[in-house]
PDB file of C-alpha atoms in Angstrom:
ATOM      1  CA  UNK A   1     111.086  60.219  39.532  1.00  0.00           C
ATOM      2  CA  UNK A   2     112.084  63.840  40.541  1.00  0.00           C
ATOM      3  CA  UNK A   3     112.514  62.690  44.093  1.00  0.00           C
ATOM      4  CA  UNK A   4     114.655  59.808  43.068  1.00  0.00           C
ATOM      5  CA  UNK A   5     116.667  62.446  41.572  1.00  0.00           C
ATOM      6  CA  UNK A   6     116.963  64.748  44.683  1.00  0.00           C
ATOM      7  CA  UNK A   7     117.556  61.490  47.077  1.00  0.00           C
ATOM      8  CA  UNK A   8     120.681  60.674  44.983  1.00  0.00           C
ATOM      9  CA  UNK A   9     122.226  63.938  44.763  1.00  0.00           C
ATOM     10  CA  UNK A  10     121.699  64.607  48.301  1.00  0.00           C
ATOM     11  CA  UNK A  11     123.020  60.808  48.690  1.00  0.00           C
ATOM     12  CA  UNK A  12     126.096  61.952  46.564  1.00  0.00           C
ATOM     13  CA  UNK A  13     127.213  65.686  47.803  1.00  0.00           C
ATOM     14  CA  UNK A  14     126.630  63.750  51.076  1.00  0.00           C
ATOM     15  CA  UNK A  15     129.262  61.152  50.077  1.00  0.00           C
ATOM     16  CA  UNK A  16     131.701  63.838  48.458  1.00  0.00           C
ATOM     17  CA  UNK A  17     131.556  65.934  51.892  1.00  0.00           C
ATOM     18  CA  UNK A  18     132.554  62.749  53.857  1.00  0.00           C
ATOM     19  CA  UNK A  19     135.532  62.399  51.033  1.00  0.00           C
ATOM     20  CA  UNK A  20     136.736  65.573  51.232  1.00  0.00           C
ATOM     21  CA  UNK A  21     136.609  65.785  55.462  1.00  0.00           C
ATOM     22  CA  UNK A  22     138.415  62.255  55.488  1.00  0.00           C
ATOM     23  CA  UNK A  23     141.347  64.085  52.928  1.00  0.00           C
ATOM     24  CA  UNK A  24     141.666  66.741  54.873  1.00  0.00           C
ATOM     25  CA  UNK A  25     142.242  65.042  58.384  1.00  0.00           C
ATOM     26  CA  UNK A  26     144.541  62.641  56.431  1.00  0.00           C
ATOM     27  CA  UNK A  27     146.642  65.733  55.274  1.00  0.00           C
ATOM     28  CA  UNK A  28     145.834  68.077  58.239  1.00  0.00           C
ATOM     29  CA  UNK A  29     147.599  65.210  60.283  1.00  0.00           C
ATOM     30  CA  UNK A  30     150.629  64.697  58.021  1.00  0.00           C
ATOM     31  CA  UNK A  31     151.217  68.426  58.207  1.00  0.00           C
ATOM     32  CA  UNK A  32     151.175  68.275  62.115  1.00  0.00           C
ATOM     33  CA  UNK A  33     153.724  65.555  62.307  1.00  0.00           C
ATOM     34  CA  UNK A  34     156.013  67.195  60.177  1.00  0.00           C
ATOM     35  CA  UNK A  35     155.715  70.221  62.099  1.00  0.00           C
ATOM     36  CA  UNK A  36     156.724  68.645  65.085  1.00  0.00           C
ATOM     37  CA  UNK A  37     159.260  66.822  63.220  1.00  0.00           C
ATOM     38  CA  UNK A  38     161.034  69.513  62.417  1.00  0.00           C
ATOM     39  CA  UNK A  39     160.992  71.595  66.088  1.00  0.00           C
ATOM     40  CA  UNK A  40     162.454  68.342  67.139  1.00  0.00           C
ATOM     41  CA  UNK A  41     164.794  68.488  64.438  1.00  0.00           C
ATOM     42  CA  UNK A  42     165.697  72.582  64.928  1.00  0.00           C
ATOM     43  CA  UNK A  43     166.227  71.728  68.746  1.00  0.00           C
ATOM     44  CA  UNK A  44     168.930  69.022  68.460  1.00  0.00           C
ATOM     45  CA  UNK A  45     170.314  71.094  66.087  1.00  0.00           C
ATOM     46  CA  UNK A  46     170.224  73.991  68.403  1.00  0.00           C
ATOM     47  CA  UNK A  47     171.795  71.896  71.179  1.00  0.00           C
ATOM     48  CA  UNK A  48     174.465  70.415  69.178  1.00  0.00           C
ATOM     49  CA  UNK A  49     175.526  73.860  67.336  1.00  0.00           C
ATOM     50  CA  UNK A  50     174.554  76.428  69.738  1.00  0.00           C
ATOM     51  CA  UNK A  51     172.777  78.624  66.825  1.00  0.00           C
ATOM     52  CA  UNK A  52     169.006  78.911  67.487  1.00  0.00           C
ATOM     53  CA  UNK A  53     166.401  77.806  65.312  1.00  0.00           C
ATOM     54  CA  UNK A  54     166.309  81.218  63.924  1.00  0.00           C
ATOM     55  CA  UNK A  55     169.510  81.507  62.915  1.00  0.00           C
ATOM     56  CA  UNK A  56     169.196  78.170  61.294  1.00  0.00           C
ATOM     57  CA  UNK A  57     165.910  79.224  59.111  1.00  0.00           C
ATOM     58  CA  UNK A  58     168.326  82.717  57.856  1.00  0.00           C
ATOM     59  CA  UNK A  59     165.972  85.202  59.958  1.00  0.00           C
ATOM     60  CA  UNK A  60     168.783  85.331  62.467  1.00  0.00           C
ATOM     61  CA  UNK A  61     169.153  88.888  61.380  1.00  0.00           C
ATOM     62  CA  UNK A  62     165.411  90.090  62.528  1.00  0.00           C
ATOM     63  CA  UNK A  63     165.805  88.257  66.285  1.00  0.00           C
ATOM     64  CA  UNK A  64     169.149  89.943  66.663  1.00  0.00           C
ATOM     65  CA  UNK A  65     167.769  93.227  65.480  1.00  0.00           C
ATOM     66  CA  UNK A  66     164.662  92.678  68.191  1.00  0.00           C
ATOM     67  CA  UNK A  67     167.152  91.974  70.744  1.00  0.00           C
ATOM     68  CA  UNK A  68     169.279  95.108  69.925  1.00  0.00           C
ATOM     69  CA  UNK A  69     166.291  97.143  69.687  1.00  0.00           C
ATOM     70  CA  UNK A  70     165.202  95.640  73.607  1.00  0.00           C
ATOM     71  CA  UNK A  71     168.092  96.669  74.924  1.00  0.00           C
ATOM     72  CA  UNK A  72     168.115 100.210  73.308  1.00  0.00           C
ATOM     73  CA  UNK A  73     171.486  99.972  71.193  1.00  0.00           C
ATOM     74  CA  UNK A  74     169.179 101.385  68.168  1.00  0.00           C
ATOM     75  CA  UNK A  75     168.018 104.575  67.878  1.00  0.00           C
ATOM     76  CA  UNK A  76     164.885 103.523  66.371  1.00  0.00           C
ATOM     77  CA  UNK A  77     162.752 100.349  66.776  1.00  0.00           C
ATOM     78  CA  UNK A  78     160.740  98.389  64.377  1.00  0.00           C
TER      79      UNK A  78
END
């Protein structure tokens, strides 16, 4: 009886890791196509507008402050 008892739980954490892998490449794979859903979306709408996809996110500010800080018009760099 007690090894009846083991073979089933074995049988069902077994069955619960097979779940949980199968969920997780089911959302693992939604979260890559939206990803690449939106770089395609924040290049057309680079293309068509001119700003970058920085600028479109708000952290336009930070890649402008890089770029100022590359080209020495800062007197300090971050």
């Amino acid at each position: 009886m007690q090894s009846n008892q083991a073979n089933d739980q074995w049988f069902q954490s077994a069955a619960a890791r097979d779940i949980h892998l199968d969920q997780l490449k089911r959302v693992e794979r939604f979260n890559g196509r939206a990803a690449m859903l939106g770089i395609v979306i924040g290049i057309i709408t680079e293309g068509l507008t001119g700003a970058g996809i920085a600028h479109q996110i708000g952290l336009g500010a930070l890649v402008d402050g890089y770029a100022a800080c590359r080209t020495q018009f800062l007197p300090f760099c971050f």
